[in-house]
Tab-separated table of C-alpha atoms and ligand atoms in Angstrom:
chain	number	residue	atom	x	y	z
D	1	UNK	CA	-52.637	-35.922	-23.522
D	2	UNK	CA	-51.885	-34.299	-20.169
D	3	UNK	CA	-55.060	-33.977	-19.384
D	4	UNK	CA	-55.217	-37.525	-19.345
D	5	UNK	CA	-51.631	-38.200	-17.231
D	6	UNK	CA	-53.316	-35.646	-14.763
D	7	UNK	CA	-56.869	-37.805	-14.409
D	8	UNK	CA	-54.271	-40.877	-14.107
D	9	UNK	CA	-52.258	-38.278	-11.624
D	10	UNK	CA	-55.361	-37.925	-9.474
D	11	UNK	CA	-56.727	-41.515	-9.102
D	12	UNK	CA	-53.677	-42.791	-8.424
D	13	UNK	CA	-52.845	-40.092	-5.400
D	14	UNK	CA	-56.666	-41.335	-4.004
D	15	UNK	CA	-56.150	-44.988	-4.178
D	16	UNK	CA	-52.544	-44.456	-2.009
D	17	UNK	CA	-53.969	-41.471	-0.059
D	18	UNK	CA	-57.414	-42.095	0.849
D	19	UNK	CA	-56.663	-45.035	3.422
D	20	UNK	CA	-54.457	-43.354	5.475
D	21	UNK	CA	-56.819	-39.559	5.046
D	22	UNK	CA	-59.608	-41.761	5.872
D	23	UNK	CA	-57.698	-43.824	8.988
D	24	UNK	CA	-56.720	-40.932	10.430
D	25	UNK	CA	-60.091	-39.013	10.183
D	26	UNK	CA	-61.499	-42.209	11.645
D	27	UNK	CA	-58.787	-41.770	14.616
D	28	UNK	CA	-59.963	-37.874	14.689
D	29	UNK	CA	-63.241	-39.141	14.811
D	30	UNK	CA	-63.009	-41.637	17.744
D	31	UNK	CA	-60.786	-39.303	19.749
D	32	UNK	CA	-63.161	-36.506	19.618
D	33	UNK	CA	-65.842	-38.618	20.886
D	34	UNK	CA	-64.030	-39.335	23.594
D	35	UNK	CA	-63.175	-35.384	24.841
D	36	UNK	CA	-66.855	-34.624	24.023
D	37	UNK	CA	-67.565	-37.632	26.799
D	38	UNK	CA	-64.879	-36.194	28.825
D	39	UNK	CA	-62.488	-39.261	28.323
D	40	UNK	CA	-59.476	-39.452	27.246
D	41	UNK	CA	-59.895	-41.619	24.197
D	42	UNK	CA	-57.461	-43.904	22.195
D	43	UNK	CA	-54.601	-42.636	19.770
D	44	UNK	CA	-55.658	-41.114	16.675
D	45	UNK	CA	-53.372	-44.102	15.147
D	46	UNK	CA	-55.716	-46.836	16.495
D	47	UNK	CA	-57.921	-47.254	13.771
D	48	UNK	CA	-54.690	-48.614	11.453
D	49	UNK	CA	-54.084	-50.997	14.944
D	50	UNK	CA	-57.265	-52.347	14.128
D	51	UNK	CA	-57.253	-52.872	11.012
D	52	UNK	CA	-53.501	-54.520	11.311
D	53	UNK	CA	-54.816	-56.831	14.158
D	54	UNK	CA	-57.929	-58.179	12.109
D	55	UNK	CA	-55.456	-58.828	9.306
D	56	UNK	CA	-53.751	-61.658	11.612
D	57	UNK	CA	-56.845	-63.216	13.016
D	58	UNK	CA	-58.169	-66.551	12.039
D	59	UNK	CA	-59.601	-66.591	8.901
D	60	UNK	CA	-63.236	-68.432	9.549
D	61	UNK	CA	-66.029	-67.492	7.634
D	62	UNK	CA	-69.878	-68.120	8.168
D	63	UNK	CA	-70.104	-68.687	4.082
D	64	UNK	CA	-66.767	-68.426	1.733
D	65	UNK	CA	-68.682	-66.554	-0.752
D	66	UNK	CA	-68.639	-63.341	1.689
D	67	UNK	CA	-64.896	-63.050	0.804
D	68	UNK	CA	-65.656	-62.343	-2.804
D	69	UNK	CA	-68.221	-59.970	-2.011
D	70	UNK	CA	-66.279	-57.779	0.362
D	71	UNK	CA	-63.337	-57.577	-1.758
D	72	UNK	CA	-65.484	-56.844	-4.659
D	73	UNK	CA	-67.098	-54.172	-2.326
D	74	UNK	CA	-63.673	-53.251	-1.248
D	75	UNK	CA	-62.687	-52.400	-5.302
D	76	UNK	CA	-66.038	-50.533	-6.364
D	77	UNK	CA	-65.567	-48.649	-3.752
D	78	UNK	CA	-61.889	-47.765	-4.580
D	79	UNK	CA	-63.021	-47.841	-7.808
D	80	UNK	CA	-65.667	-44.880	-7.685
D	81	UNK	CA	-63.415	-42.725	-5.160
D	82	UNK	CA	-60.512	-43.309	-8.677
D	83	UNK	CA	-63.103	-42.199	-10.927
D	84	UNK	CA	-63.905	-38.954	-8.773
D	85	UNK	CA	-60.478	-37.875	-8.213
D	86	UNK	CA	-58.916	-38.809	-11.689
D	87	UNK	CA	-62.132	-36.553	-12.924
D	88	UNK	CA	-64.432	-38.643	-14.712
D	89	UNK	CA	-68.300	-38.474	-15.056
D	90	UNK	CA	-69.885	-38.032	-12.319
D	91	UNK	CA	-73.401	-40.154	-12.757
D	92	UNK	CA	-70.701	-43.319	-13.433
D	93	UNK	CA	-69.517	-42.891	-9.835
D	94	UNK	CA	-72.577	-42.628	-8.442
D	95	UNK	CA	-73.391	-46.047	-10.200
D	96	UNK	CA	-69.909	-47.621	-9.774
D	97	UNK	CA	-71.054	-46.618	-5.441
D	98	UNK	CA	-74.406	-48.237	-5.938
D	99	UNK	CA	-72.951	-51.137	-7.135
D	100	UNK	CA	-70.464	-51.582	-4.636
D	101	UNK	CA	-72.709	-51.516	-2.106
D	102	UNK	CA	-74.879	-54.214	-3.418
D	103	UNK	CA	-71.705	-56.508	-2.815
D	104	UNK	CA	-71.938	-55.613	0.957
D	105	UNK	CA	-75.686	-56.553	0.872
D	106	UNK	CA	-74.770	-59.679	-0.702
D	107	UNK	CA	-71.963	-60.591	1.798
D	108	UNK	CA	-74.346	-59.654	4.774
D	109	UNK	CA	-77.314	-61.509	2.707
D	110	UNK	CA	-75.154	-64.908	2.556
D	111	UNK	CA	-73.770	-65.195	6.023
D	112	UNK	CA	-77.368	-66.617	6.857
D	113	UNK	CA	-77.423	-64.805	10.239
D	114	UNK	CA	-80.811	-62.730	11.383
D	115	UNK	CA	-78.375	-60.115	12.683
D	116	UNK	CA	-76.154	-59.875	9.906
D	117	UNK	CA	-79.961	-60.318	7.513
D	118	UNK	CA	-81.535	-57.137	9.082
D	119	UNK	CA	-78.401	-55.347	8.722
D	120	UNK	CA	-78.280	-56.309	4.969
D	121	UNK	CA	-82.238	-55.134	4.551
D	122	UNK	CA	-81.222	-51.423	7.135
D	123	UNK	CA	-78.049	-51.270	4.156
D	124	UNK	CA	-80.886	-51.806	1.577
D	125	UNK	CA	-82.820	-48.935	2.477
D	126	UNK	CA	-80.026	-46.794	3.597
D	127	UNK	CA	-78.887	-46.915	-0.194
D	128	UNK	CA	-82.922	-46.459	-1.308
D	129	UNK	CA	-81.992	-43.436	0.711
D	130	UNK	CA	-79.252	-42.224	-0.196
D	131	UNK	CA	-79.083	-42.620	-4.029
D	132	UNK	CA	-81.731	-39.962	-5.198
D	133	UNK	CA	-79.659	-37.314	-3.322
D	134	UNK	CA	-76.346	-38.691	-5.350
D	135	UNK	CA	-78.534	-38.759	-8.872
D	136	UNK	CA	-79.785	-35.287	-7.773
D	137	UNK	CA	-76.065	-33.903	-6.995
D	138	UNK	CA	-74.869	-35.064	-10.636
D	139	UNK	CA	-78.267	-33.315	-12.237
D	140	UNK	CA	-77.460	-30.445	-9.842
D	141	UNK	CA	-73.831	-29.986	-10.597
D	142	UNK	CA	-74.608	-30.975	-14.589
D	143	UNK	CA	-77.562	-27.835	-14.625
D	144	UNK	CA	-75.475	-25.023	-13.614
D	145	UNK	CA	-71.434	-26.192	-14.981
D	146	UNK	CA	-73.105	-27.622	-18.164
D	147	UNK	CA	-71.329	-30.891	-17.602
D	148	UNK	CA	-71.038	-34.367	-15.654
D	149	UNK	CA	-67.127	-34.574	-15.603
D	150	UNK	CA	-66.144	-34.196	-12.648
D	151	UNK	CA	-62.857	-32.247	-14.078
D	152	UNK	CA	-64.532	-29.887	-15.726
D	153	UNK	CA	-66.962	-29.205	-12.284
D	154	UNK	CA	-64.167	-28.823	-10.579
D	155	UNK	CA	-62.090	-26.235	-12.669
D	156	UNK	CA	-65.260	-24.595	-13.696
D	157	UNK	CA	-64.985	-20.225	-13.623
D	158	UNK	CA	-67.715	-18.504	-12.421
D	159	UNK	CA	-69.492	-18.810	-8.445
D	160	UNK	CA	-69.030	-22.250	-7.079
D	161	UNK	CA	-72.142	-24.656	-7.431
D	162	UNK	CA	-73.146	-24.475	-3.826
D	163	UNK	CA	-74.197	-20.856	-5.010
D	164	UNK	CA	-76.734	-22.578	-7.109
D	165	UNK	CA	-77.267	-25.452	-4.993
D	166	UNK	CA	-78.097	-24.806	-1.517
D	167	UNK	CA	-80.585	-27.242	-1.052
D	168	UNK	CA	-78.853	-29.955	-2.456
D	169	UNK	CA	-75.958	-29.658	-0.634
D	170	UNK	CA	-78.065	-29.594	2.548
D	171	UNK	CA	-79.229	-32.862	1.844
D	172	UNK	CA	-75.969	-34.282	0.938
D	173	UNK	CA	-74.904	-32.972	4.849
D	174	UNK	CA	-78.295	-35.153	5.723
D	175	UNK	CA	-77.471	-38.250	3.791
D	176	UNK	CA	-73.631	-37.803	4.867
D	177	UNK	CA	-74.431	-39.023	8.287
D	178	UNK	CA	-76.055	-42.025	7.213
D	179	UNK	CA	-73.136	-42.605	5.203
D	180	UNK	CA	-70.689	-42.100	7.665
D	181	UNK	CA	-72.803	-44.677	9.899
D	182	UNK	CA	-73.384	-41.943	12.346
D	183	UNK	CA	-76.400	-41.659	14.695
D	184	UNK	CA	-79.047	-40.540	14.618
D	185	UNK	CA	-78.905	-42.302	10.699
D	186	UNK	CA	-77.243	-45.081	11.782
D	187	UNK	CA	-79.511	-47.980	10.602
D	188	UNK	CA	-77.185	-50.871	9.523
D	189	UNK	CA	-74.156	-50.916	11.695
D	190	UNK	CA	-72.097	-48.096	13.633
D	191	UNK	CA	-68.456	-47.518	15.455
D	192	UNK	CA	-70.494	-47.727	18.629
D	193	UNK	CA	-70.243	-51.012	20.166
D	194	UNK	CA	-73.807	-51.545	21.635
D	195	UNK	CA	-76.364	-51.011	19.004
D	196	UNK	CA	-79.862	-53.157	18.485
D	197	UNK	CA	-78.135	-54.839	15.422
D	198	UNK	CA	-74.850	-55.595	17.417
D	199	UNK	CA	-72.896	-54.467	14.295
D	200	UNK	CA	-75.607	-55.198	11.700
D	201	UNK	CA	-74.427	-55.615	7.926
D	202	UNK	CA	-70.588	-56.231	9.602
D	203	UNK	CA	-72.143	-59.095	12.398
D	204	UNK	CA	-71.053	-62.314	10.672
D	205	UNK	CA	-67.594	-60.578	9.471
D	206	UNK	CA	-64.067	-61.506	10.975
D	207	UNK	CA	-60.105	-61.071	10.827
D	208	UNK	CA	-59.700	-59.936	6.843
D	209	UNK	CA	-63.207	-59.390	6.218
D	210	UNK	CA	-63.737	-56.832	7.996
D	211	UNK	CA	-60.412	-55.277	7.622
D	212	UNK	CA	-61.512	-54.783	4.047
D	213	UNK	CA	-64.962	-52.932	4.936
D	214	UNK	CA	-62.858	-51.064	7.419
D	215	UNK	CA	-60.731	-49.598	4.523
D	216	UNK	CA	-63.407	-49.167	2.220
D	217	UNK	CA	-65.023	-47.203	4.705
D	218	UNK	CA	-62.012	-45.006	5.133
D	219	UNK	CA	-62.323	-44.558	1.099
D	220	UNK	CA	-65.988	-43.744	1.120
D	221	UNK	CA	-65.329	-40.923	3.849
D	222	UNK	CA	-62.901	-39.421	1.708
D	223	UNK	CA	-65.106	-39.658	-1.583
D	224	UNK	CA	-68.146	-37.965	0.346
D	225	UNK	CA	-65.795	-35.295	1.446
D	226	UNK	CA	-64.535	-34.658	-1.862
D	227	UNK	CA	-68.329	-34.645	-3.001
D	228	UNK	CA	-68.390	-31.715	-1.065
D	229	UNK	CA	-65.455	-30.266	-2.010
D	230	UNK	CA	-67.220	-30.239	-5.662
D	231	UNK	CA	-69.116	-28.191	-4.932
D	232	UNK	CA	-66.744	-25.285	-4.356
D	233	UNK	CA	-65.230	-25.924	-7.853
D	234	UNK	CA	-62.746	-23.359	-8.551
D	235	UNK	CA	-62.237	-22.625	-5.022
D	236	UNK	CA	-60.989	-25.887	-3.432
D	237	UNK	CA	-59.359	-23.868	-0.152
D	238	UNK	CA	-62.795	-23.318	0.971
D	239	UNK	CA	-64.158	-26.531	-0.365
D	240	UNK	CA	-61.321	-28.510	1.811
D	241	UNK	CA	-62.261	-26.043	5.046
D	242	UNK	CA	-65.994	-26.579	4.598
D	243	UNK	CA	-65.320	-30.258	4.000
D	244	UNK	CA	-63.756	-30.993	7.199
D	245	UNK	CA	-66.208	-28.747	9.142
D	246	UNK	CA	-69.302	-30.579	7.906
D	247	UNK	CA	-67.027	-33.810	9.074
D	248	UNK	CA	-66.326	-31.991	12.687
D	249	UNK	CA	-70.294	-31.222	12.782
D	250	UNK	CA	-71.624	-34.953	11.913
D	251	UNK	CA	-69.357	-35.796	15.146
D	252	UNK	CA	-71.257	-33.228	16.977
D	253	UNK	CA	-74.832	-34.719	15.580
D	254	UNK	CA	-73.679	-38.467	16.312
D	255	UNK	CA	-73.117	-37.420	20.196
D	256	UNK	CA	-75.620	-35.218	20.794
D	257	UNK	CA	-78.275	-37.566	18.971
D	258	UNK	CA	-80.045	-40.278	20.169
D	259	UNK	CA	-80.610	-42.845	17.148
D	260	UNK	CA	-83.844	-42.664	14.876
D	261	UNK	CA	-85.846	-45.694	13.798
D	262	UNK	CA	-85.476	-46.979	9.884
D	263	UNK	CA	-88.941	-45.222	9.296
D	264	UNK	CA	-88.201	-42.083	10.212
D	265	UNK	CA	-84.896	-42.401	8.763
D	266	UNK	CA	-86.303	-42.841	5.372
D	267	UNK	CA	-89.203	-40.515	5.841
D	268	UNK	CA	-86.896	-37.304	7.381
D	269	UNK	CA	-84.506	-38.180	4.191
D	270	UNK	CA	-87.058	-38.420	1.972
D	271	UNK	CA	-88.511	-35.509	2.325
D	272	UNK	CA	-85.102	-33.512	2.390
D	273	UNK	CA	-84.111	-34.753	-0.478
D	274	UNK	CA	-87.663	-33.817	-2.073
D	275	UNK	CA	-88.467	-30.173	-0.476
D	276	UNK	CA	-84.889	-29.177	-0.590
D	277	UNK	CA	-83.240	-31.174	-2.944
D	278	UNK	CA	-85.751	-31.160	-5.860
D	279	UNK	CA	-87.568	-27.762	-5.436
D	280	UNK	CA	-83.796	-26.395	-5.851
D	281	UNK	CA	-83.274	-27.718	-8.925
D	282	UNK	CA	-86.843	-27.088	-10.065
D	283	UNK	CA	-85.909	-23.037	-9.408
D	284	UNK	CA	-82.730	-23.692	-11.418
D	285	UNK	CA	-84.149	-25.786	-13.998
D	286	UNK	CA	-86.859	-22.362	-14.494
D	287	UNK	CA	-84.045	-20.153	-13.724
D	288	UNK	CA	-82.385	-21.174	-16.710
D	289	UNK	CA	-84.528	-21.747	-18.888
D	290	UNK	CA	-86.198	-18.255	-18.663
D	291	UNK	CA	-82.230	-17.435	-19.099
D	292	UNK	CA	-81.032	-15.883	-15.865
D	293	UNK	CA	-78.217	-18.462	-15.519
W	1	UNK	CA	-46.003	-53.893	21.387
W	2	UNK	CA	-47.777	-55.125	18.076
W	3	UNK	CA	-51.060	-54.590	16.595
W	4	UNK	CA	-52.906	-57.268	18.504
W	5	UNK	CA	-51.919	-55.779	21.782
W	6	UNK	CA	-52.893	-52.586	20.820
W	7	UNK	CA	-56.186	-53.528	19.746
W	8	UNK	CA	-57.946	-55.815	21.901
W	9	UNK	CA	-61.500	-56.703	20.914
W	10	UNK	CA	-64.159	-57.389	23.813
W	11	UNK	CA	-66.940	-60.126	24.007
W	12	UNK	CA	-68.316	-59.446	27.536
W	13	UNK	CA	-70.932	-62.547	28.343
W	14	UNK	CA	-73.328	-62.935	31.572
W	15	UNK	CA	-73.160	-66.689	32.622
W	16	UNK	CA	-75.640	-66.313	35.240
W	17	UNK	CA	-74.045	-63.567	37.032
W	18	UNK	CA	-75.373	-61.598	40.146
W	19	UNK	CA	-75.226	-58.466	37.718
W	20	UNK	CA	-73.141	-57.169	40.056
W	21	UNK	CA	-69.407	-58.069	38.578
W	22	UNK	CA	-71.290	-56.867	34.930
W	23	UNK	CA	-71.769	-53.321	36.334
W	24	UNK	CA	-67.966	-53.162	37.474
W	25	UNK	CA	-67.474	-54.117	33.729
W	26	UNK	CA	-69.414	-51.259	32.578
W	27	UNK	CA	-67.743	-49.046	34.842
W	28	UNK	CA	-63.901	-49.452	32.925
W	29	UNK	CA	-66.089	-48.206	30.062
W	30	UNK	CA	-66.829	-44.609	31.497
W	31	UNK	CA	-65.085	-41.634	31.652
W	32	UNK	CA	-63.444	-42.536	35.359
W	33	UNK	CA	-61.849	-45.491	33.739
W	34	UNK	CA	-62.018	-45.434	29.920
W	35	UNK	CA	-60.633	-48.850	28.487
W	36	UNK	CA	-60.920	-46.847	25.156
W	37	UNK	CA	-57.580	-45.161	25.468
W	38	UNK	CA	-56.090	-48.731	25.452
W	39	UNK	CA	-57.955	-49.382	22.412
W	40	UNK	CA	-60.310	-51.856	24.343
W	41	UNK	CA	-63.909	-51.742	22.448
W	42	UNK	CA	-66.834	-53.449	23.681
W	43	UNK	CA	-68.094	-55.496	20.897
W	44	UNK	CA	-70.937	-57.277	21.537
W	45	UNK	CA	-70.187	-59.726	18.971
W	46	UNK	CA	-68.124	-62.718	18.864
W	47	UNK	CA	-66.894	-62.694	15.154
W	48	UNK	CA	-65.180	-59.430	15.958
W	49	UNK	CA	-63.985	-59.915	19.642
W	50	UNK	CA	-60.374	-61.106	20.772
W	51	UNK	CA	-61.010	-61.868	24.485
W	52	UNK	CA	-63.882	-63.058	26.127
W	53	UNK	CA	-65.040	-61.890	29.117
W	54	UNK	CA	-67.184	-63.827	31.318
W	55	UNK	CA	-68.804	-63.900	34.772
W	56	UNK	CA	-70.865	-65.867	37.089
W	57	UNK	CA	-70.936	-69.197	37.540
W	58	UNK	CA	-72.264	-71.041	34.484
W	59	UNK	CA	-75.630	-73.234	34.917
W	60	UNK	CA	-77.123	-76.053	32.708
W	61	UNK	CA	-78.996	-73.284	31.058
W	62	UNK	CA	-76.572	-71.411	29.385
W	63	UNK	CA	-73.315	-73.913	29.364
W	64	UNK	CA	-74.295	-74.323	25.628
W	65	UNK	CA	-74.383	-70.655	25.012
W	66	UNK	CA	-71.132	-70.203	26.573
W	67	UNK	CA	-69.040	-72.454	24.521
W	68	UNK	CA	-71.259	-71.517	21.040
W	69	UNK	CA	-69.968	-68.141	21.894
W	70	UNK	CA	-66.245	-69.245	22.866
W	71	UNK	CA	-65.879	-71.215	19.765
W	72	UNK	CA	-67.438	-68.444	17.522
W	73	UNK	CA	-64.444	-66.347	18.039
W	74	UNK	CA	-61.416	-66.503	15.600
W	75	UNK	CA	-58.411	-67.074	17.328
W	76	UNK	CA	-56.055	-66.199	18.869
W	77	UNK	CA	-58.700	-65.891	21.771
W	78	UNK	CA	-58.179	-65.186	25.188
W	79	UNK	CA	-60.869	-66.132	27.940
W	80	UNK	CA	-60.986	-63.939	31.469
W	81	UNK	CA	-63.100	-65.050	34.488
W	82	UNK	CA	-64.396	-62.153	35.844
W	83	UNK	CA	-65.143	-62.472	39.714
W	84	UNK	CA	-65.039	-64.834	41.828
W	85	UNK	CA	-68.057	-66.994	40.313
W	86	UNK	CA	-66.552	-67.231	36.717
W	87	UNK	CA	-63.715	-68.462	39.054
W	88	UNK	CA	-64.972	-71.193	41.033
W	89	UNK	CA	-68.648	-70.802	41.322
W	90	UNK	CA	-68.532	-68.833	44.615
W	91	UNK	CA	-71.542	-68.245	46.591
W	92	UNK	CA	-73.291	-70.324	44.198
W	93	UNK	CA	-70.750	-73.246	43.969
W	94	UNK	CA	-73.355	-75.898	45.669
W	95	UNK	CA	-76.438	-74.457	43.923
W	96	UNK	CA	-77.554	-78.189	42.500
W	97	UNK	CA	-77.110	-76.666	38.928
W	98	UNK	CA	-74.468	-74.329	38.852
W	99	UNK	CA	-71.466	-76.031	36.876
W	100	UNK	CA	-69.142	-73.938	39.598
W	101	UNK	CA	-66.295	-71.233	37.424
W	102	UNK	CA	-66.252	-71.427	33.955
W	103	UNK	CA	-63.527	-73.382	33.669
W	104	UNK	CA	-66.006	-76.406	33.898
W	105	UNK	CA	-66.954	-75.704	30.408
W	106	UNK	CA	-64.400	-73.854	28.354
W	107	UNK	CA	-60.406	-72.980	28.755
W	108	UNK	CA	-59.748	-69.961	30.727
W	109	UNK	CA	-56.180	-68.050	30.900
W	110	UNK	CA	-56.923	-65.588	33.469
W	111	UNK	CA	-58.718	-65.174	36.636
W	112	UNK	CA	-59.385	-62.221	37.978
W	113	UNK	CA	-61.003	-62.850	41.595
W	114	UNK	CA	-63.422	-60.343	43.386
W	115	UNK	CA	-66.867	-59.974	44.494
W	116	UNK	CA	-67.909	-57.984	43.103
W	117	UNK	CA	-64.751	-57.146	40.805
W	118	UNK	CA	-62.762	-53.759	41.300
W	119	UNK	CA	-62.324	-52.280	37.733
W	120	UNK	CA	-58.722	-51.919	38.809
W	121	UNK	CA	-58.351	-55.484	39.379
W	122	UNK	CA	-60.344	-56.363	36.261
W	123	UNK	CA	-58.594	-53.381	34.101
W	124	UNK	CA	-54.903	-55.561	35.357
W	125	UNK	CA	-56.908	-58.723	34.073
W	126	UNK	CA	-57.348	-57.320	30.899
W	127	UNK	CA	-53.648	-56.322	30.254
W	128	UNK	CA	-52.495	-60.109	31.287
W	129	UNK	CA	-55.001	-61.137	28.751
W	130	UNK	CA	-53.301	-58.860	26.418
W	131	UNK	CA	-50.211	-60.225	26.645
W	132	UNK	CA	-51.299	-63.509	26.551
W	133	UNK	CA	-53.069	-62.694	23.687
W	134	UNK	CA	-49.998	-61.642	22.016
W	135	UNK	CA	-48.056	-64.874	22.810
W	136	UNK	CA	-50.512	-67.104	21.606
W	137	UNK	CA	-50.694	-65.032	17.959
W	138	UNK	CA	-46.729	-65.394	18.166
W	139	UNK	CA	-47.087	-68.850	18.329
W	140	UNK	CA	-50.150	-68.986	15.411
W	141	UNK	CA	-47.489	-66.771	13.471
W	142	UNK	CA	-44.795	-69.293	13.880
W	143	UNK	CA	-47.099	-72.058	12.914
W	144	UNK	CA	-47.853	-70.798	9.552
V	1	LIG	S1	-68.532	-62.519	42.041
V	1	LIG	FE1	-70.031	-61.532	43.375
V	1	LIG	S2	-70.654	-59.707	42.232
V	1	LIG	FE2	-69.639	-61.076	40.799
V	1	LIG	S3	-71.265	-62.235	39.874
V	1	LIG	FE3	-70.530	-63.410	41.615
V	1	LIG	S4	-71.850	-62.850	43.322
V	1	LIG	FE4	-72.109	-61.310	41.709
């Protein structure tokens, strides 16, 4: 029973906390740029100003249906951050954040724009991408706690999983700045103004619209961070420092680092997630079973 | 000072400009200027953009473009003429097809004169766009 009131406890603190954690990291974000370019950048509120501004804007659309899709996008998203922070198994978030970005795909897909297209095929491939590193966290995580829940990682005695999973964690780092739309991964759209895709997936988006896949990109921030945090189970002080340091370094990557075409985007991830990625849990998967673990 | 003031949106178009009024533009955008602490980005794309920036003089070429691109943005919408061409066609007025200022083909609420522009002049354009911007989403607000 309280187990249950805490998992409750936990998704309920993400969907009320995570917009304003990820907002303000946003803000962070932007204003850091900014000293690294030696300006003096906007407030670390503005992201929230934006967001309230496209809330009163005109509501035109270049096809009705996008609504649906982004709001859907907008829930899975919330939906999967819930499921991590109230605890639950792990491959089901992983699933419940394919899923949601298929509804941005599908948004992008029916505005009927060749930007807004070619963002929609860049989001494509940036989930072909990213998804074996997520399915290969969950294996990861499930070979050396024993389990998928996500509770049970994260209380789990013993080292913490990055112990066991150095390589994987490396290429969640890789995959975390295509997922943070940060250069040089950025393939669909970016918080850079000019960009060949002049916003990409977001192109045909206005007003509400894009407020929503504004928030839902504050939530997904905060549910790759706590992906990291995971893996410090049992020690979540140094999960939470090494969490916003990997955040603090893919600032440092996006503006030191031109961008990277889709090839090599899928090629360089590819082959992280394969040398690093799934030799490390090969060694693991032999460790244990010759019983070391 | 609401949210719409605080985050103006930029569509910056070339109507046939000399390039040179375009460059001043560029130049609010770097570190001797930065628009960004105002919360001025530079988007590129009319869905997202709140005031449209324009400059040169608008010929039979790319009139169409211009007002595709004015009426692609959700309003409220503010258009700025950016040098003295957007204005009134300058050097170029009597070219036999230059239209002469943008105001030929689409409404515009400011005018910020200058050839080419001082990003001084064209950062003050910006902030009466900005409050025009916010009386005209008063008014949309009172509307509904
Ligand atoms: S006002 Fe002068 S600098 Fe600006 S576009 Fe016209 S000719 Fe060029």
């Amino acid at each position: 029973m309280n187990q249950i009131i805490l998992m409750v406890i936990g998704a309920v603190v993400f969907l009320i906390a995570a917009p304003f954690l990820g907002g303000i990291l946003s803000g962070i974000d932007r204003k850091l740029t900014a000293k690294m370019q030696s300006r003096r950048g906007p407030p670390i509120l503005q992201p929230f100003y934006d967001v309230a501004k496209l809330w009163h804007k005109e509501k035109v659309f270049a096809n009705p249906v996008e609504k649906i899709f982004t709001i859907s996008y907008l829930v899975f998203i919330a939906l999967s951050g819930a499921l991590l922070f109230g605890g639950f198994n792990i491959l089901l978030i992983v699933f419940c954040l394919a899923l949601a970005h298929t509804f941005i795909i599908l948004a992008a897909y029916a505005a009927n724009a060749p930007y807004s297209h070619i963002g929609a095929e860049r989001e494509l491939l940036s989930v072909m991408v990213a998804e074996p590193i997520l399915i290969l966290i969950g294996a990861g995580l499930f070979m050396v706690t024993g389990t998928f829940m996500v509770s049970e990682i994260f209380f789990a005695s013993g080292l913490p999983a990055i112990c066991y999973l150095p390589g994987v964690f490396v290429a969640l780092i890789a995959v975390l700045t295509l997922k943070l739309r940060k250069s040089p991964f950025d393939i669909s759209t970016s918080h850079h103004a000019h960009q060949e895709l002049v916003k990409g997936v977001t192109s045909s988006f206005a007003g509400k619209t894009l407020a929503n896949v504004e928030i839902a990109h504050w939530y997904e921030t905060v549910i790759f961070l706590g992906l990291i945090v995971l893996f410090f189970g049992g020690y979540p002080i140094l999960g939470i420092i090494v969490a916003l340091a990997a955040f603090i370094l893919e600032i440092v990557i996006d503006n030191i680092f031109p961008r990277v075409t889709w090839q090599m985007t899928v090629k360089s991830l590819w082959l992280i997630t394969l040398i690093l990625g799934v030799i490390n849990i090969i060694v693991i998967g032999i460790l244990s079973a010759g019983g070391m673990l | 000072m609401t949210s719409s003031a605080k985050s103006p949106w930029i569509l910056h178009y070339n109507a046939s400009s000399c390039n040179g009024c375009d460059i001043e533009i560029l130049a609010a955008l770097t570190p001797m200027y930065d628009v960004e602490r105002f919360g001025i980005v530079n988007t590129g794309n009319p869905a997202h953009a709140d005031i449209f920036v324009v400059t040169g003089g608008v010929n039979e070429q790319n009139k169409e473009v211009l007002k595709n691109l004015y009426e692609q943005i959700p309003a409220p919408k503010v258009v700025v003429a950016v040098g003295i061409c957007a204005s009134s066609g300058g050097v170029f007025r009597d070219c036999y097809n230059v239209s002469g200022g943008i105001d030929t083909v689409i409404p515009v609420d400011v005018y910020v004169p200058g050839c080419s522009v001082r990003p001084e002049a064209l950062i003050e354009g910006i902030v009466k766009a900005i409050g025009i911007l916010e009386e005209k989403r008063a008014a949309m607000e009172e509307k509904k």
